Coordinates of C-alpha atoms and ligand atoms in Angstrom, one line a residue:
M1 CA 85.8 121.9 98.4
T2 CA 83.7 120.2 95.8
D3 CA 81.6 117.0 96.3
K4 CA 84.4 115.0 94.6
T5 CA 87.2 115.7 97.0
P6 CA 90.3 113.9 95.9
I7 CA 91.7 112.3 99.0
A8 CA 94.8 110.2 99.4
I9 CA 95.3 107.9 102.3
I10 CA 98.7 106.4 103.0
G11 CA 98.7 102.8 104.2
T12 CA 96.3 99.8 104.5
G13 CA 96.6 98.9 108.1
F14 CA 93.6 99.3 110.5
A15 CA 93.9 103.1 110.1
G16 CA 94.0 103.3 106.3
L17 CA 91.4 100.7 105.7
G18 CA 89.1 102.1 108.4
M19 CA 89.4 105.5 106.9
G20 CA 88.6 104.1 103.4
I21 CA 85.6 102.2 104.7
K22 CA 84.1 105.3 106.4
L23 CA 84.7 107.4 103.3
K24 CA 82.8 105.0 101.2
E25 CA 80.0 104.7 103.7
A26 CA 79.6 108.5 103.4
G27 CA 79.5 108.4 99.7
Y28 CA 83.0 109.5 98.8
E29 CA 84.3 107.5 95.8
D30 CA 87.1 109.7 94.6
F31 CA 89.9 108.7 96.9
V32 CA 93.0 106.6 96.6
I33 CA 94.9 104.5 99.1
L34 CA 98.7 104.4 98.5
E35 CA 100.2 101.1 99.7
Q36 CA 103.9 100.4 99.5
G37 CA 103.4 96.7 99.8
S38 CA 101.7 94.2 97.6
D39 CA 99.1 93.3 100.1
V40 CA 96.9 95.1 102.7
G41 CA 97.5 94.7 106.4
G42 CA 100.1 97.3 107.7
T43 CA 101.8 96.1 110.8
W44 CA 100.0 92.8 110.7
R45 CA 101.4 92.2 107.2
D46 CA 104.9 93.4 108.0
N47 CA 105.4 91.7 111.3
H48 CA 105.2 88.0 110.7
Y49 CA 107.9 86.7 113.1
P50 CA 107.3 83.3 114.7
G51 CA 104.9 83.7 117.6
C52 CA 103.6 87.1 116.5
A53 CA 100.2 87.7 118.1
C54 CA 98.2 90.5 119.5
D55 CA 98.2 91.3 123.3
V56 CA 94.8 92.8 123.2
Q57 CA 91.7 90.5 123.0
S58 CA 90.4 90.2 119.5
A59 CA 86.9 91.0 120.4
L60 CA 88.1 94.5 121.1
Y61 CA 91.1 94.6 118.8
S62 CA 88.8 94.8 115.7
F63 CA 86.5 97.3 114.1
S64 CA 83.4 98.0 116.1
F65 CA 81.4 97.8 112.8
E66 CA 82.9 94.6 111.7
Q67 CA 83.0 92.1 114.5
N68 CA 84.3 88.7 113.7
P69 CA 82.5 85.8 115.5
N70 CA 85.1 83.4 114.2
W71 CA 88.2 84.5 116.1
S72 CA 89.9 81.2 116.9
R73 CA 91.4 82.4 120.1
M74 CA 90.8 85.2 122.7
Y75 CA 94.1 86.8 121.5
A76 CA 94.4 86.2 117.7
Q77 CA 97.7 85.5 116.1
Q78 CA 99.2 87.6 113.3
G79 CA 97.9 85.5 110.4
E80 CA 94.3 85.6 111.5
I81 CA 94.4 89.4 112.0
L82 CA 95.9 89.8 108.6
D83 CA 93.1 87.7 107.1
Y84 CA 90.6 89.8 108.9
L85 CA 92.0 93.0 107.4
R86 CA 92.0 91.4 103.9
H87 CA 88.4 90.4 104.5
C88 CA 87.5 94.0 105.4
A89 CA 89.3 95.5 102.3
E90 CA 87.3 93.1 100.1
K91 CA 84.0 93.3 101.8
Y92 CA 83.9 97.1 101.8
G93 CA 85.0 97.5 98.2
L94 CA 88.4 99.1 98.9
M95 CA 90.6 97.0 96.6
K96 CA 89.8 99.2 93.6
H97 CA 91.0 102.3 95.5
I98 CA 94.3 100.8 96.5
R99 CA 97.5 101.4 94.5
F100 CA 99.8 98.6 95.6
N101 CA 103.6 98.8 95.4
T102 CA 103.3 102.6 95.6
H103 CA 105.6 104.3 98.0
L104 CA 104.9 107.9 99.0
A105 CA 108.3 109.6 98.5
T106 CA 107.3 113.3 99.2
A107 CA 104.2 115.4 99.9
H108 CA 104.5 119.2 99.5
Y109 CA 101.7 121.5 100.4
D110 CA 101.0 124.1 97.7
E111 CA 99.8 127.2 99.7
Q112 CA 98.6 129.0 96.6
R113 CA 96.5 126.3 95.2
N114 CA 95.6 124.5 98.4
V115 CA 96.7 121.1 97.1
W116 CA 99.1 118.5 98.3
K117 CA 101.5 117.6 95.6
L118 CA 102.6 114.0 96.0
E119 CA 105.5 112.1 94.5
T120 CA 105.3 108.4 94.5
A121 CA 107.8 105.7 93.5
D122 CA 107.4 102.1 92.5
S123 CA 108.3 100.4 95.8
P124 CA 110.1 97.3 94.5
A125 CA 112.3 99.5 92.3
L126 CA 112.9 101.8 95.2
W127 CA 113.8 99.0 97.6
A128 CA 116.2 97.5 95.1
Y129 CA 117.8 101.0 94.9
M130 CA 117.9 101.3 98.7
Q131 CA 119.5 97.9 99.0
K132 CA 122.1 98.7 96.4
H133 CA 123.0 102.0 98.2
D134 CA 122.8 100.4 101.7
L135 CA 119.9 102.6 102.8
K136 CA 117.5 101.7 105.5
P137 CA 113.8 102.6 105.8
G138 CA 113.6 106.2 107.1
D139 CA 117.0 107.2 105.6
A140 CA 116.9 110.3 103.5
L141 CA 116.9 109.9 99.7
D142 CA 119.2 111.9 97.4
V143 CA 116.7 113.2 94.9
N144 CA 119.5 114.4 92.6
D145 CA 120.8 110.9 92.2
P146 CA 120.1 109.8 88.6
D147 CA 120.0 106.2 89.8
L148 CA 116.9 106.9 91.9
P149 CA 113.8 105.4 90.3
A150 CA 111.5 107.9 88.6
F151 CA 108.8 109.5 90.7
E152 CA 105.2 109.9 89.6
A153 CA 103.3 113.1 90.5
M154 CA 99.8 113.5 91.7
E155 CA 97.8 116.2 93.5
V156 CA 95.2 115.8 96.2
N157 CA 93.2 118.2 98.4
I158 CA 93.3 116.0 101.5
L159 CA 96.1 113.8 102.8
V160 CA 95.5 111.2 105.5
S161 CA 98.4 109.4 107.0
G162 CA 97.7 105.8 108.1
M163 CA 101.4 105.0 108.3
G164 CA 101.3 104.1 112.0
G165 CA 103.7 105.1 114.7
L166 CA 105.8 101.9 114.8
S167 CA 106.7 101.0 111.2
T168 CA 110.4 102.1 110.8
P169 CA 112.6 99.5 112.5
A170 CA 115.2 100.8 115.0
Y171 CA 118.7 99.2 114.8
P172 CA 121.1 99.4 117.7
N173 CA 124.2 101.4 117.2
I174 CA 126.7 98.7 118.1
Q175 CA 130.3 98.8 117.0
G176 CA 131.2 96.2 114.5
L177 CA 127.8 95.2 113.3
D178 CA 128.9 95.7 109.7
R179 CA 131.7 93.2 110.2
F180 CA 129.5 90.3 111.2
R181 CA 129.5 87.6 108.6
G182 CA 126.6 85.5 109.9
K183 CA 122.9 86.2 109.4
M184 CA 121.3 89.3 110.7
F185 CA 117.7 90.5 110.6
H186 CA 115.2 92.7 112.5
S187 CA 112.0 91.2 114.0
Q188 CA 110.0 93.1 111.4
D189 CA 112.0 91.7 108.5
W190 CA 112.0 88.1 109.6
D191 CA 113.8 85.8 107.1
H192 CA 111.7 82.6 107.2
G193 CA 114.1 81.1 104.6
Y194 CA 116.8 81.0 107.2
D195 CA 116.7 77.7 109.1
L196 CA 117.3 78.3 112.8
K197 CA 117.6 74.6 113.5
G198 CA 120.8 73.9 115.4
K199 CA 122.1 77.5 115.1
R200 CA 123.7 79.6 117.8
V201 CA 121.6 82.7 117.9
A202 CA 122.0 86.1 119.7
V203 CA 118.8 88.0 120.2
I204 CA 119.1 91.7 121.2
G205 CA 116.1 93.2 123.0
T206 CA 113.5 92.0 125.3
G207 CA 110.4 94.1 124.3
A208 CA 106.9 93.1 123.1
S209 CA 108.2 91.5 119.9
A210 CA 111.1 89.6 121.4
I211 CA 109.1 88.0 124.2
Q212 CA 106.9 86.5 121.5
F213 CA 109.6 85.2 119.2
V214 CA 112.3 84.1 121.7
P215 CA 110.3 81.0 122.8
E216 CA 109.9 80.0 119.1
V217 CA 113.6 80.6 118.4
A218 CA 114.5 78.6 121.4
K219 CA 112.5 75.6 120.1
E220 CA 114.8 75.4 117.1
A221 CA 118.2 76.9 118.0
A222 CA 121.0 75.0 119.6
R223 CA 121.8 78.0 121.8
V224 CA 120.2 81.4 122.4
D225 CA 122.0 84.3 124.0
L226 CA 119.3 86.9 124.9
Y227 CA 120.9 90.3 125.4
Q228 CA 118.7 92.2 127.8
R229 CA 119.3 95.8 128.6
T230 CA 116.2 96.4 130.7
P231 CA 113.9 93.5 131.8
P232 CA 110.2 94.0 130.9
W233 CA 107.4 93.4 133.4
V234 CA 105.5 90.3 132.1
M235 CA 102.1 89.2 133.2
P236 CA 100.2 85.9 132.5
K237 CA 98.3 86.0 129.2
P238 CA 94.7 84.9 129.8
D239 CA 94.6 83.3 126.3
R240 CA 92.6 80.3 125.2
P241 CA 90.9 78.9 122.1
M242 CA 87.4 80.2 121.6
K243 CA 84.9 77.4 122.1
G244 CA 82.6 76.2 119.2
W245 CA 79.5 77.2 121.1
E246 CA 80.9 80.7 121.7
Q247 CA 81.5 81.3 118.0
A248 CA 78.0 79.9 117.2
L249 CA 76.5 82.2 119.8
F250 CA 78.4 85.2 118.4
R251 CA 77.2 84.3 114.9
R252 CA 73.6 84.1 115.9
V253 CA 73.5 86.8 118.5
P254 CA 76.0 89.5 117.6
A255 CA 74.9 91.4 120.8
A256 CA 76.6 88.7 122.8
Q257 CA 79.9 89.5 121.2
S258 CA 79.3 93.2 121.7
A259 CA 78.7 92.4 125.4
L260 CA 82.1 90.6 125.6
R261 CA 83.7 93.5 123.7
N262 CA 82.3 96.0 126.2
A263 CA 83.3 94.0 129.2
I264 CA 86.9 93.8 127.9
Y265 CA 86.9 97.5 127.1
W266 CA 85.8 98.5 130.6
Q267 CA 88.1 96.0 132.3
L268 CA 91.1 97.4 130.4
E269 CA 89.9 101.0 130.8
S270 CA 89.9 100.6 134.6
R271 CA 93.7 100.3 134.5
V272 CA 93.9 104.0 133.6
L273 CA 93.0 104.7 137.3
A274 CA 96.4 103.3 138.3
L275 CA 98.5 104.1 135.2
A276 CA 97.5 107.7 134.8
L277 CA 95.9 108.8 138.1
N278 CA 97.5 106.9 140.9
P279 CA 100.6 104.9 140.0
R280 CA 100.9 103.6 143.6
L281 CA 98.0 101.3 142.7
M282 CA 100.3 99.6 140.2
K283 CA 101.7 97.7 143.3
V284 CA 98.8 95.2 142.9
A285 CA 99.9 94.4 139.3
E286 CA 103.5 94.2 140.4
L287 CA 102.7 91.6 143.0
E288 CA 101.0 89.5 140.3
A289 CA 103.9 89.9 137.9
R290 CA 106.4 88.9 140.7
R291 CA 104.3 85.8 141.3
H292 CA 104.4 85.0 137.6
I293 CA 108.2 85.1 137.8
R294 CA 108.4 82.9 140.9
K295 CA 106.0 80.4 139.4
Q296 CA 107.7 80.1 136.0
I297 CA 111.4 80.4 136.9
P298 CA 112.9 78.1 139.5
D299 CA 116.4 79.5 139.4
R300 CA 117.0 82.4 141.8
T301 CA 119.8 84.0 139.7
L302 CA 117.6 84.1 136.6
R303 CA 114.7 85.4 138.6
R304 CA 116.8 88.3 139.8
K305 CA 118.0 89.0 136.2
V306 CA 114.5 89.2 134.8
T307 CA 112.9 91.2 137.7
P308 CA 112.6 94.9 136.7
D309 CA 113.5 97.7 139.2
Y310 CA 111.1 100.3 137.8
T311 CA 107.4 100.8 138.4
I312 CA 105.3 98.3 136.4
G313 CA 103.5 100.1 133.6
C314 CA 106.2 102.6 133.0
K315 CA 107.2 100.6 129.9
R316 CA 104.5 98.5 128.2
I317 CA 103.3 95.6 130.3
L318 CA 103.9 92.4 128.4
L319 CA 101.7 89.3 128.4
S320 CA 103.2 85.9 128.0
N321 CA 102.9 82.3 129.3
N322 CA 105.8 80.9 127.5
Y323 CA 108.6 83.6 127.7
Y324 CA 109.9 82.8 131.2
P325 CA 109.8 79.0 130.6
A326 CA 111.8 79.5 127.5
L327 CA 114.4 81.5 129.4
A328 CA 114.6 78.8 132.1
Q329 CA 115.9 76.2 129.5
D330 CA 119.5 75.1 129.7
H331 CA 120.4 76.2 126.2
V332 CA 119.0 79.8 126.7
D333 CA 121.0 82.4 128.6
V334 CA 120.0 85.9 129.5
R335 CA 123.0 88.1 129.1
T336 CA 122.9 91.3 131.1
D337 CA 126.4 92.6 130.9
G338 CA 125.8 94.7 127.8
I339 CA 127.3 94.5 124.3
Q340 CA 130.7 96.0 123.7
E341 CA 131.0 95.1 120.0
V342 CA 130.2 92.6 117.3
T343 CA 133.0 90.7 115.5
A344 CA 132.9 88.8 112.3
G345 CA 131.8 85.7 114.2
G346 CA 130.2 86.7 117.4
V347 CA 129.2 89.1 120.1
V348 CA 131.6 90.5 122.7
D349 CA 130.0 91.6 126.0
K350 CA 131.2 94.4 128.2
N351 CA 133.4 92.0 130.2
G352 CA 135.3 91.3 127.0
V353 CA 133.8 87.7 126.6
E354 CA 133.2 86.8 123.0
R355 CA 130.5 84.3 122.2
E356 CA 130.3 82.9 118.7
V357 CA 127.0 83.0 117.0
D358 CA 125.5 82.1 113.6
A359 CA 122.8 84.7 113.6
I360 CA 121.8 88.0 115.3
I361 CA 118.2 88.9 115.6
F362 CA 117.2 92.4 116.5
G363 CA 114.1 92.7 118.7
T364 CA 115.1 96.4 119.1
G365 CA 111.8 98.0 118.3
F366 CA 110.9 101.0 116.1
R367 CA 111.7 104.6 115.6
A368 CA 108.7 105.8 117.6
Q369 CA 110.1 109.3 118.1
D370 CA 110.3 110.1 114.4
P371 CA 107.4 108.0 113.1
I372 CA 107.3 109.8 109.8
P373 CA 110.6 109.9 107.9
H374 CA 112.5 113.2 107.5
G375 CA 112.2 114.6 104.0
M376 CA 108.7 113.2 103.3
I377 CA 106.0 115.7 104.4
F378 CA 106.4 119.4 103.7
G379 CA 103.8 121.9 104.9
R380 CA 103.5 125.7 104.6
G381 CA 106.7 127.5 103.8
N382 CA 108.1 124.1 102.6
R383 CA 108.7 123.2 106.3
D384 CA 109.6 119.5 106.9
L385 CA 107.2 118.0 109.4
L386 CA 110.2 116.6 111.3
D387 CA 111.7 120.1 111.6
A388 CA 108.4 121.2 113.1
W389 CA 108.7 118.3 115.5
R390 CA 112.3 119.0 116.4
D391 CA 111.4 119.3 120.1
G392 CA 109.2 116.2 119.9
A393 CA 106.3 115.2 117.8
E394 CA 103.0 116.9 118.7
A395 CA 99.6 117.5 117.1
Y396 CA 96.2 118.7 118.0
K397 CA 94.1 115.8 119.2
G398 CA 96.8 113.6 117.8
T399 CA 95.5 114.4 114.3
T400 CA 96.4 117.8 112.9
V401 CA 99.6 119.9 113.0
H402 CA 99.8 123.7 112.6
G403 CA 101.3 124.6 109.3
F404 CA 100.2 121.4 107.6
P405 CA 96.7 122.2 106.4
N406 CA 94.4 119.4 105.2
F407 CA 96.8 116.8 106.6
F408 CA 95.3 114.3 109.1
I409 CA 97.5 111.9 110.9
L410 CA 95.8 108.7 112.2
V411 CA 97.8 107.1 115.0
G412 CA 99.5 110.5 115.4
P413 CA 101.3 111.9 118.4
N414 CA 99.9 111.0 121.8
T415 CA 97.3 108.6 120.5
G416 CA 99.2 105.5 121.5
L417 CA 98.0 103.2 124.3
G418 CA 99.7 101.0 126.8
H419 CA 96.5 99.5 128.1
S420 CA 93.8 99.0 125.4
S421 CA 93.0 98.7 121.7
M422 CA 94.5 101.1 119.2
V423 CA 91.6 100.3 116.9
Y424 CA 89.3 102.2 119.3
M425 CA 91.6 105.3 119.0
I426 CA 91.8 104.9 115.2
E427 CA 88.0 104.9 115.0
S428 CA 87.8 108.0 117.1
Q429 CA 90.2 109.8 114.9
I430 CA 88.4 108.7 111.7
Q431 CA 85.2 110.1 113.1
Y432 CA 87.0 113.5 113.6
V433 CA 88.4 113.5 110.0
M434 CA 85.0 112.5 108.6
D435 CA 83.4 115.4 110.5
A436 CA 86.1 117.8 109.2
L437 CA 85.4 116.7 105.6
A438 CA 81.7 117.1 106.1
Q439 CA 82.1 120.6 107.5
M440 CA 84.5 121.6 104.8
R441 CA 82.0 120.5 102.2
Q442 CA 79.1 122.3 103.9
Q443 CA 81.0 125.5 104.5
G444 CA 83.0 125.6 101.2
W445 CA 86.3 125.6 103.1
E446 CA 89.3 124.6 101.0
A447 CA 91.8 124.5 103.8
V448 CA 91.7 123.9 107.5
D449 CA 94.8 124.6 109.6
V450 CA 94.8 124.2 113.3
K451 CA 95.8 127.4 115.1
E452 CA 99.3 127.5 116.6
G453 CA 98.2 128.6 120.1
V454 CA 95.5 126.0 120.2
Q455 CA 98.0 123.2 119.4
A456 CA 100.4 124.6 122.0
D457 CA 97.7 124.8 124.7
Y458 CA 96.5 121.3 123.9
N459 CA 100.0 119.9 124.3
A460 CA 100.6 121.7 127.5
M461 CA 97.5 120.1 128.8
L462 CA 98.7 116.6 127.6
Q463 CA 102.1 117.1 129.3
A464 CA 100.5 118.2 132.5
K465 CA 98.3 115.1 132.4
S466 CA 101.4 112.9 131.8
D467 CA 103.2 114.4 134.8
G468 CA 102.8 112.2 137.8
S469 CA 101.6 109.3 135.7
V470 CA 103.3 105.9 135.7
W471 CA 105.0 106.8 132.4
D472 CA 106.7 109.7 134.1
S473 CA 108.1 107.4 136.9
G474 CA 111.7 107.4 135.7
C475 CA 112.2 104.5 133.4
N476 CA 113.7 104.7 129.9
S477 CA 110.9 104.0 127.3
W478 CA 110.0 104.9 123.8
Y479 CA 106.9 106.6 125.1
V480 CA 108.9 109.7 126.0
N481 CA 111.7 111.5 124.1
E482 CA 115.1 112.3 125.4
N483 CA 113.8 115.5 127.1
G484 CA 111.2 113.5 129.0
K485 CA 108.3 114.7 126.8
N486 CA 105.5 112.2 126.2
T487 CA 105.1 112.3 122.5
T488 CA 103.4 109.0 121.9
L489 CA 100.9 108.1 124.6
W490 CA 97.4 109.2 125.3
P491 CA 97.6 109.9 129.0
S492 CA 94.0 109.4 130.0
F493 CA 90.8 107.3 129.5
T494 CA 90.2 106.4 125.8
W495 CA 86.5 107.4 126.2
A496 CA 87.8 111.0 126.9
F497 CA 89.6 110.9 123.6
R498 CA 86.5 109.8 121.9
Q499 CA 84.5 112.6 123.4
Q500 CA 87.2 115.1 122.1
T501 CA 87.2 113.7 118.6
N502 CA 83.5 113.2 118.2
R503 CA 83.1 116.6 116.4
F504 CA 85.5 118.6 114.3
D505 CA 85.9 121.8 116.3
A506 CA 86.3 124.3 113.4
Q507 CA 86.7 127.3 115.7
Q508 CA 90.1 126.0 116.7
Y509 CA 91.2 126.2 113.0
V510 CA 91.9 128.8 110.4
C511 CA 89.4 127.8 107.8
E512 CA 89.9 129.3 104.4
T513 CA 87.5 129.5 101.4
S514 CA 88.7 129.7 97.8
A515 CA 88.1 133.4 97.9
S516 CA 90.3 134.1 100.9
L517 CA 93.0 131.8 99.4
R518 CA 93.0 133.8 96.2
E519 CA 93.3 136.9 98.3
V520 CA 96.3 135.4 99.9
A521 CA 97.7 134.7 96.5
G522 CA 97.1 138.4 95.5
E523 CA 94.5 137.6 92.9
A524 CA 91.4 139.8 92.3
V525 CA 88.3 138.2 93.9
P526 CA 85.1 138.5 91.8
A527 CA 82.3 140.1 93.7
Ligands
LIG1 P1 110.4 97.7 122.1 O1 109.3 97.4 123.0 O2 110.8 99.1 121.9 O3 111.6 96.8 122.6 C1 112.9 97.0 122.1 C2 113.8 96.2 123.0 O4 115.1 96.4 122.4 C3 113.9 96.7 124.4 O5 114.1 95.6 125.3 C4 115.2 97.6 124.4 O6 115.8 97.7 125.6 C5 116.0 96.8 123.4 N1 117.0 97.7 122.8 C6 116.9 98.7 122.0 N2 118.0 99.2 121.6 C7 119.0 98.4 122.2 C8 120.4 98.4 122.2 N3 121.1 99.4 121.5 N4 121.1 97.5 122.9 C9 120.4 96.6 123.6 N5 119.0 96.5 123.7 C10 118.4 97.5 123.0 O7 110.2 97.0 120.6 P2 109.2 95.9 120.2 O8 109.4 94.7 121.1 O9 109.4 95.6 118.7 O10 107.8 96.5 120.4 C11 107.5 97.8 120.0 C12 106.1 98.1 120.2 O11 105.3 97.4 119.2 C13 105.5 97.6 121.5 O12 105.7 98.4 122.6 C14 104.0 97.5 121.2 O13 103.4 98.8 121.2 C15 104.1 97.0 119.7 N6 103.9 95.6 119.7 C16 102.7 95.1 120.1 C17 102.5 93.8 120.1 C18 101.1 93.3 120.5 O14 101.0 92.2 120.8 N7 100.1 94.2 120.4 C19 103.5 92.9 119.8 C20 104.7 93.4 119.4 C21 104.9 94.8 119.4 P3 115.4 98.9 126.6 O15 114.1 98.5 127.3 O16 116.5 99.0 127.6 O17 115.2 100.2 125.8

């Protein structure tokens, strides 16, 4: 590897921007960030539904090296987080590295030359094509279709994915959806041009997104039918505006904000004791959540409907002060009989009752089990990453996958959290990648590929840690796949992950120099 290692990063969310910032700090200038949108921000650009906010305190849900004394609330809302990310991209000089409107179509690893061959497409043209052909994000593209917009080729040595684990919307497979003549959209594709005032709206799903937008929809709509399959556990959100004197203090004494950040970190971290080590302790949280229901919902029937029957924490614990009060309104109904089909004008429940609606909003989440689309990343032997993940996504330290050399996945398998800030995990992974790059440069390695057995042992350890945790307590959640394998969550303390990723452990990798690569290719190696 030479000093000027061409590196491509995909995405400009916390992961992609954080990676770019650290590369620049270390003196790398020759890198590109591919961004399919026309702005930075990742999930905080794409999710802009009414009420969208973070459920982790902003003092912690932000880069450790770029604290923001001006957060307006304890838990910032989407627009403010997006502005923060734009500020980071500008401040750290990343804009000149970003290629906007550029969609990564495919990435193939060339084993002979140790490069990733990328094909990119102009995203507006590609999206127009997908719309015309009724394709959804994540659907495979027919590369032989002459209608498909032209791809541009480029080559890089290092490929870093900052695509995130929750970016491809999941749509329910409900009979008749294609017949519906009203308005339909997913929470991630909110149509702000559609006026909800006076409309009859069906919402499907009661996850982290829905509990934020349902109260806002209920303010406008004439009627809301909320189709709930499984009730979430919801706790009070200790949110409040930041006080002027607090912001002034944080500006003048950054250590004060660091102290708040640390206090929040350790408070959230203490939950791992119950979540991962002794789920019986979750009873305490359950009592508080039950109190929240009793306090906010007077009607017994509704209370029963919204009270989960699984251990709290098995699915993500949600925070809200206005969700239950929204449900308790007369024009909002929680429907628990399931959906049989959708007709041209409404939704039919499993009792055969049809309710006419003007719009259906999907709060049905994301394709967390196949976070990277099929047909996109091809490693050694032209193997599709999703084929390598047929039994469930897995990586080594959430970052590298055997057979996919020089490919680093930020927010990869088993790096997700149910209890703390993803930015902390992202920064840990970035440190690991930076150390990998430094060692590659020092040692002259052109390719690093994690050993198969190392990855297998690591994942056996992860699954063993997940057994007996609250996530293994029998509920249906996107944390685990259909075989019960935890493919998404980090099942331990986040500081333990940071320890693991502090240094690139090259002995766990096959590290190849140019000479050994040329040997592999059958070329004569000069003495
Ligand atoms: P989600 O948590 O996966 O919730 C999806 C909801 O849709 C669930 O209630 C699910 O029911 C329901 N559903 C799915 N398919 C259905 C079907 N065919 N019929 C009926 N109901 C169906 O998705 P999300 O709310 O978009 O949140 C996803 C993740 O994004 C969160 O877990 C979180 O990590 C992240 N997020 C974070 C924040 C934040 O503040 N930091 C905010 C929003 C989202 P079941 O429970 O029965 O499966």
